[in-house]
Tab-separated table of C-alpha atoms in Angstrom:
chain	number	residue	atom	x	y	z
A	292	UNK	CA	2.276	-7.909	33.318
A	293	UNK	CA	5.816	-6.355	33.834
A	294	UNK	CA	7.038	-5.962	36.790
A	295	UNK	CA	6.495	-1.698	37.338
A	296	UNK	CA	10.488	-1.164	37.890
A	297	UNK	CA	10.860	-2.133	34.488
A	298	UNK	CA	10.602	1.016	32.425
A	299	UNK	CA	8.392	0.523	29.101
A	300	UNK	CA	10.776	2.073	27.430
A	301	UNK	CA	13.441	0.062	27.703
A	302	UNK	CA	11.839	-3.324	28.552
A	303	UNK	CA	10.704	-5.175	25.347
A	304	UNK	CA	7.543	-6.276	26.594
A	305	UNK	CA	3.664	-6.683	25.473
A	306	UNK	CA	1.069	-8.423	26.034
A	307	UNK	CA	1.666	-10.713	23.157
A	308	UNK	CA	4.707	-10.770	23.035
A	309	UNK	CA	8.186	-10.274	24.923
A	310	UNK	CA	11.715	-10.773	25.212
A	311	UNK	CA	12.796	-14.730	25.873
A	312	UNK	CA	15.647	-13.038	28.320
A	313	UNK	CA	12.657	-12.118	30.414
A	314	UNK	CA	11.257	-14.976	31.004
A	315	UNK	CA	10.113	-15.372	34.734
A	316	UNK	CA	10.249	-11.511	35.320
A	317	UNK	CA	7.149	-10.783	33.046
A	318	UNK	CA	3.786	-12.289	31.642
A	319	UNK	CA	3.483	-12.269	27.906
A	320	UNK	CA	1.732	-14.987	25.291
A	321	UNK	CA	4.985	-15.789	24.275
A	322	UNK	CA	8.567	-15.262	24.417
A	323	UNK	CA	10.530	-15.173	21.399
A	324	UNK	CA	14.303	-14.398	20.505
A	325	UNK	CA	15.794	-11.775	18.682
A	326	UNK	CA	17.529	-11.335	15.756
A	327	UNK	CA	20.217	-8.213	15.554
A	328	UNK	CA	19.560	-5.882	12.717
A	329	UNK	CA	21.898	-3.038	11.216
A	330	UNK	CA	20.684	0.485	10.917
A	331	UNK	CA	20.700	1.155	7.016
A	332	UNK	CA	18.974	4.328	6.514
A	333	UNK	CA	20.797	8.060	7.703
A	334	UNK	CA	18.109	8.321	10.167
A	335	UNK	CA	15.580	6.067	11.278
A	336	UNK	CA	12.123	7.292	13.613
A	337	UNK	CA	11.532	5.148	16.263
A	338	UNK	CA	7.637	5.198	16.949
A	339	UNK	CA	5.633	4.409	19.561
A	340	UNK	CA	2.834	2.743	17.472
A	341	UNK	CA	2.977	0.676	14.170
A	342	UNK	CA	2.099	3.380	12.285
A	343	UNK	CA	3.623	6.543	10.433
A	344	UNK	CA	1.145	8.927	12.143
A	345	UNK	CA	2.216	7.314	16.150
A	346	UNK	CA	4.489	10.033	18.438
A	347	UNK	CA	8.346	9.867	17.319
A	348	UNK	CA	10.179	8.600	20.820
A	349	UNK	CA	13.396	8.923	19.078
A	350	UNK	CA	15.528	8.311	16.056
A	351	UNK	CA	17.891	5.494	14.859
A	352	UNK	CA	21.574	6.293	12.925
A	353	UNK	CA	22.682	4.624	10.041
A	354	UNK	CA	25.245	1.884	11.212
A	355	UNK	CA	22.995	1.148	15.509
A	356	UNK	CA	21.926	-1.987	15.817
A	357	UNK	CA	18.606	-2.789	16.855
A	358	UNK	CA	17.503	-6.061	18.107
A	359	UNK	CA	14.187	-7.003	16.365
A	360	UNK	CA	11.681	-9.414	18.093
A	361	UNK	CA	8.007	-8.943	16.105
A	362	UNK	CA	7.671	-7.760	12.479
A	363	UNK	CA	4.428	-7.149	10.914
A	364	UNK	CA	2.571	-7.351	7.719
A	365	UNK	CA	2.485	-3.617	7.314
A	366	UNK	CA	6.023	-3.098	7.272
A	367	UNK	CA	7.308	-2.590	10.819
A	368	UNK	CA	9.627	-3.991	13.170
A	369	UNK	CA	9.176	-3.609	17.002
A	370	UNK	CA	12.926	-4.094	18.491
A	371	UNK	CA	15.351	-2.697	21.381
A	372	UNK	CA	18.094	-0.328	20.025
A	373	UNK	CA	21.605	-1.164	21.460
A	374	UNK	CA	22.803	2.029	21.439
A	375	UNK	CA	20.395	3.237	24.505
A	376	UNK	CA	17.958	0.370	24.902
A	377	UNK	CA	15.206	2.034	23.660
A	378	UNK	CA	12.273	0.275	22.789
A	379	UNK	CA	9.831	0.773	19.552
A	380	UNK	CA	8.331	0.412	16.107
A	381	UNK	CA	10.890	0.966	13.058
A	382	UNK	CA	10.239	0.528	9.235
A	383	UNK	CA	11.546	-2.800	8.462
A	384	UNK	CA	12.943	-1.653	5.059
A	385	UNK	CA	15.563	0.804	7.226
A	386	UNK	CA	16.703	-2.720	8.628
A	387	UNK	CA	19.373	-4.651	7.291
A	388	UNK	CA	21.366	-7.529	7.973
A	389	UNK	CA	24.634	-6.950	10.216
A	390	UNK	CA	26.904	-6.489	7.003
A	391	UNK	CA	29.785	-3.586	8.551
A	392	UNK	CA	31.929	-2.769	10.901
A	393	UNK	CA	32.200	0.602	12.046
A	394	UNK	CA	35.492	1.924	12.015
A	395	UNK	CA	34.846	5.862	12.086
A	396	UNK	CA	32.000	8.330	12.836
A	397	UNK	CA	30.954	11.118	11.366
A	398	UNK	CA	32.280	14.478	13.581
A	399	UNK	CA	30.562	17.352	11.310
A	400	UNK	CA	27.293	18.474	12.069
A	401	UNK	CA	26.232	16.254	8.938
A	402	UNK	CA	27.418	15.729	5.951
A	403	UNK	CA	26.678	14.349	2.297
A	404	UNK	CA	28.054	10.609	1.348
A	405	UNK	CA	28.692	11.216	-2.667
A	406	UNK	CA	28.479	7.897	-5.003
A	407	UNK	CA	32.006	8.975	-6.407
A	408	UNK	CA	35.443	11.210	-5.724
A	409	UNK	CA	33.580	14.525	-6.902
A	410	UNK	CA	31.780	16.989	-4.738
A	411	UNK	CA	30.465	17.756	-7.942
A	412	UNK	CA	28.129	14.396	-8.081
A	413	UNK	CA	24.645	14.340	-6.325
A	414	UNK	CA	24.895	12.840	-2.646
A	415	UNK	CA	23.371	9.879	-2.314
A	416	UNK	CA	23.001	10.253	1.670
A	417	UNK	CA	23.180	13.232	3.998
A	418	UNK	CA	25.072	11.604	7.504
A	419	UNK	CA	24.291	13.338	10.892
A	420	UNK	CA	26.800	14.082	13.660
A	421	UNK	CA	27.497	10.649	15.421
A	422	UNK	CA	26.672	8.228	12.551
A	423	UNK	CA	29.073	5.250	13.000
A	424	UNK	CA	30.743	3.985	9.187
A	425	UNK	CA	32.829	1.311	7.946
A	426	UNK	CA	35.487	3.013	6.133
A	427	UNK	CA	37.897	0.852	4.170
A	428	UNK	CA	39.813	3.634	2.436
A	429	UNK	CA	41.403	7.221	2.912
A	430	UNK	CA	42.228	8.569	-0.748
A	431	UNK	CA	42.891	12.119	-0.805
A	432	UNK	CA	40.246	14.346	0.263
A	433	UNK	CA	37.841	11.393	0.501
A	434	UNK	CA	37.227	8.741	2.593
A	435	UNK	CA	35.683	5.598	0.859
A	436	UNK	CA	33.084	3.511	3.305
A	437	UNK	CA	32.283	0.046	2.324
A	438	UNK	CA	29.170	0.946	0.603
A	439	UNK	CA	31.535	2.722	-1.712
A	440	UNK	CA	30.038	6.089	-0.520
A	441	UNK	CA	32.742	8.855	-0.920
A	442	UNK	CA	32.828	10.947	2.438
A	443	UNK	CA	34.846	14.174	2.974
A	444	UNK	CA	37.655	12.885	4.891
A	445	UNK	CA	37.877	15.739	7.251
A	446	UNK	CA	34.160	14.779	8.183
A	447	UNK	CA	35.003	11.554	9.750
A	448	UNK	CA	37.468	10.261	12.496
A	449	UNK	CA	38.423	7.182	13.967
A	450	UNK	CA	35.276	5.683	16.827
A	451	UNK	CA	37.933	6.537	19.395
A	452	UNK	CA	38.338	10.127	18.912
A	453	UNK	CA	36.107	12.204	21.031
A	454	UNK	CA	35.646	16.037	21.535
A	455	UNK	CA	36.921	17.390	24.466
A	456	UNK	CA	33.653	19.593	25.432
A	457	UNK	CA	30.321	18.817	25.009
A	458	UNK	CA	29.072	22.084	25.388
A	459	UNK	CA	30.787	23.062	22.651
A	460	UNK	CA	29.250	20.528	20.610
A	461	UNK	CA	25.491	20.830	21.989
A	462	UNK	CA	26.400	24.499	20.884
A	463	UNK	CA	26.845	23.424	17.098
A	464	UNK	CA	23.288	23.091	17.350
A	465	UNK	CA	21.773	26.488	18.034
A	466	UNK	CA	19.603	27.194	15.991
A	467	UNK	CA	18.296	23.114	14.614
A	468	UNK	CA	14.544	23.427	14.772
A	469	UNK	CA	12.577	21.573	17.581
A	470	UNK	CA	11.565	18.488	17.070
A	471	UNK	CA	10.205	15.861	19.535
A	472	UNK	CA	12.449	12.696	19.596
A	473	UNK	CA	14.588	14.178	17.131
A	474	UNK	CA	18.552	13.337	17.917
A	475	UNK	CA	20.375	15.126	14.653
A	476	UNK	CA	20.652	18.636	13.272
A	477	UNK	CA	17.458	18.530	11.141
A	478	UNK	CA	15.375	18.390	14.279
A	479	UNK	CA	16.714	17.505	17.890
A	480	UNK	CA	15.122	17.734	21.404
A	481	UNK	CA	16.403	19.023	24.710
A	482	UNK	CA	17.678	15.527	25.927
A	483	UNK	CA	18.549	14.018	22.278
A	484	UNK	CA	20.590	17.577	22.250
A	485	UNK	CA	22.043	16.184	25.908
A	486	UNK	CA	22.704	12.457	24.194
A	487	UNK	CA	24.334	12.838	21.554
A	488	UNK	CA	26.780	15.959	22.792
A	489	UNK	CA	27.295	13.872	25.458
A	490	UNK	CA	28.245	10.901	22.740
A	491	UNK	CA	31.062	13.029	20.856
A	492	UNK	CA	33.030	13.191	23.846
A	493	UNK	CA	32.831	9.341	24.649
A	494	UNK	CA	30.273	9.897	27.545
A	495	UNK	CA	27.144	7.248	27.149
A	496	UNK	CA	23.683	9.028	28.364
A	497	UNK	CA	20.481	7.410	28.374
A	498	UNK	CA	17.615	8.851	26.137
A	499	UNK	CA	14.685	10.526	28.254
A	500	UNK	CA	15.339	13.551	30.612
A	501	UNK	CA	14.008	12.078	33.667
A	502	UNK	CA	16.501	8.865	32.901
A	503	UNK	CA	19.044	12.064	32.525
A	504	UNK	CA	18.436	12.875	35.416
A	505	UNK	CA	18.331	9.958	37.445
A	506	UNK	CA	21.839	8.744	35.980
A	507	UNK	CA	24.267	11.323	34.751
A	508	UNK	CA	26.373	13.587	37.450
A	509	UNK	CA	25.933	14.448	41.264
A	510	UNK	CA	23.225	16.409	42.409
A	511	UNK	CA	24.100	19.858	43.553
A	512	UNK	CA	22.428	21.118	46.603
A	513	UNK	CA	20.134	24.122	46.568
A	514	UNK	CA	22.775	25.941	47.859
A	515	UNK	CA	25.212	25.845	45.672
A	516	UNK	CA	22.302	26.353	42.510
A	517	UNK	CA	24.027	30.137	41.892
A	518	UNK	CA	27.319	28.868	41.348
A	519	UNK	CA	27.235	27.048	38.141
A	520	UNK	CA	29.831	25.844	36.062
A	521	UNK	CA	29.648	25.015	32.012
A	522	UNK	CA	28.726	21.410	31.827
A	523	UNK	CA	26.157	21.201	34.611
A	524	UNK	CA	22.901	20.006	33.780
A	525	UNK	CA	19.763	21.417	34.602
A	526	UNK	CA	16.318	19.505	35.135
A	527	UNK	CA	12.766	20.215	35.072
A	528	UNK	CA	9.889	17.491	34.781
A	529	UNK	CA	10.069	16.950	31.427
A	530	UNK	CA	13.178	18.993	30.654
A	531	UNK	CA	16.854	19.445	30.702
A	532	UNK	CA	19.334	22.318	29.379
A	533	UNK	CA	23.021	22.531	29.275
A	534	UNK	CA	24.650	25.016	31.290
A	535	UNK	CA	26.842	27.125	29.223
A	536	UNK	CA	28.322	29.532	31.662
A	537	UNK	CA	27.728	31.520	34.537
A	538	UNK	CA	24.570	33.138	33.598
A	539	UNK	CA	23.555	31.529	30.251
A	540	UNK	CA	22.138	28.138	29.609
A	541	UNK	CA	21.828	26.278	25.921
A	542	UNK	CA	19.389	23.948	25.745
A	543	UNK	CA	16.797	22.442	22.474
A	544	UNK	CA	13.081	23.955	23.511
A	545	UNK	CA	9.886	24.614	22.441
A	546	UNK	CA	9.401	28.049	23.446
A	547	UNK	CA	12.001	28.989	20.886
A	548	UNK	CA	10.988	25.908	18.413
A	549	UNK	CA	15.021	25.398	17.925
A	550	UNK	CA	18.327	24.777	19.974
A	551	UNK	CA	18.959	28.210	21.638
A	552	UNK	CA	20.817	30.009	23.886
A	553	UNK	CA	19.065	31.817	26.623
A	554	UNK	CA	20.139	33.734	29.947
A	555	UNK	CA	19.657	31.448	32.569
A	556	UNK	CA	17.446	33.338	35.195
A	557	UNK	CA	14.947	34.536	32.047
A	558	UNK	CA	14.867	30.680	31.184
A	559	UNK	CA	14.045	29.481	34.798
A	560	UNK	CA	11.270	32.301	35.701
A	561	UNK	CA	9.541	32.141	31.827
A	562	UNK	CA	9.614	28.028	32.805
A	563	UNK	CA	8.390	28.985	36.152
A	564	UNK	CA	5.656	30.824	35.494
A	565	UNK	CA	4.406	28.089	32.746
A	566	UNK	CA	3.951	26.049	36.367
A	567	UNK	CA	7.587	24.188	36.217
A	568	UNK	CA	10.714	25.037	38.401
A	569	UNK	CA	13.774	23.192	38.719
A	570	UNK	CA	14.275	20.064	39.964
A	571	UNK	CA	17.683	19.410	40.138
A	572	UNK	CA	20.753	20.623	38.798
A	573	UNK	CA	23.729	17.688	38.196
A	574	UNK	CA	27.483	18.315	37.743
A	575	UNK	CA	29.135	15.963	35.802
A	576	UNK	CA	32.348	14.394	36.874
């Protein structure tokens, strides 16, 4: 049994099976070490279950590594991303062995990875926002990773360029659709929206609203909960929106099915009146 101040989520632990680092803390069958895989595939689900049809707790980027500890005869790997130290079931065949080093990421929303110097040639890949690259080559218009993929150059920059304001990046989104676990423009939720905003401008979040909430900013007291500034954060149970200016708030939801931008009062009494009010508001730094 884990000790209960170990979050699931983060804890590679089972019954079976767990982590040998956590030997002493936890009971398992066994103990085993891992082995660090590479992130092959644009984007990667991260499932709760061995299976295709378990929830989606979040998604993996071409280029994270993933420490894998159990891999099964059906095709999966359970492992611990490094990236956030999330904890689930991949398809092994995303997984490769480490074979780059990631020199840029990709700053566009997404963008396609063609198999030669032509926009004119079928992508082979379609790269989200954030997705780290080895590039080995600048040549014009095109920068030229190591799997010989030919990027639009003005797509990538260098891992230590960051945006200067996350909102303005979480704002890039309006209008992705919905989608539970989902951290890139095809489908995002309210926190992976948080994450990986957050990520552009160099600022490391964890994955999970309620971990949002427990770790990013200083709580403001009730007090001060009409004078917001853009940046602020603002938590429900099981939610969390951006605050995009005095009276509006942008924030991934369900109500909407997409990343949206809502006035902020109309967004706290429709969440209100579902049974949910506010539970904190942070300001960043």
């Amino acid at each position: 049994m884990a000790d209960p101040k170990l979050d699931p989520r983060l804890t590679p632990v089972r019954p079976d099976l767990a982590a040998n680092h956590l030997e002493g803390k936890v009971t398992a069958a066994r103990f085993v070490e891992g082995i660090e895989f590479e992130i092959f595939d644009p984007v990667v689900p991260v499932r709760r279950e061995p299976s295709h049809d378990a929830a989606l707790d979040t998604e993996a980027l071409k280029g994270e590594r993933v420490v894998i500890y159990d891999r099964d005869a059906e095709g999966w790997a359970w492992g611990q991303l490094k990236t956030d130290g999330y904890v689930g079931w991949l398809p092994d065949i995303a997984l490769v062995q480490p074979r780059t080093t990631p020199t840029h990421k990709v700053t566009a929303l997404r963008t396609f990875a063609f198999p030669g110097p032509s926009i004119k040639l079928p992508p082979v890949e379609v790269l989200p926002l954030g997705v780290q690259i080895e590039i080995v080559k600048i040549d014009g218009t095109f920068a030229i990773t190591s799997q010989r993929h030919y990027l639009p150059a003005q797509h990538v920059a260098l891992l230590a360029a960051v945006e200067t304001d996350f909102v303005a990046v979480a704002q890039r989104f309006v209008g992705t659709p919905y989608l539970w676990g989902g951290r890139t423009s095809l489908g995002i939720d309210c926190s992976g929206l948080v994450q990986t905003s957050l990520a552009a401008t160099g600022i490391a979040a964890p994955r999970d609203s309620d971990m949002q909430e427990a770790a990013l900013g200083m709580a403001l007291p009730p007090s001060q909960w009409h004078d917001l500034k853009r940046g602020d954060l603002m938590f429900w149970k099981g939610h969390v929106a951006i605050v995009r200016d005095e009276s509006t708030i942008v924030h991934a939801n369900a109500h909407h099915m997409a990343t949206a931008i809502e006035p902020t009062q109309a967004a706290i009494t429709r969440i209100k009146a579902a049974g949910n009010d506010v539970t904190s508001i942070k300001r960043l730094g």
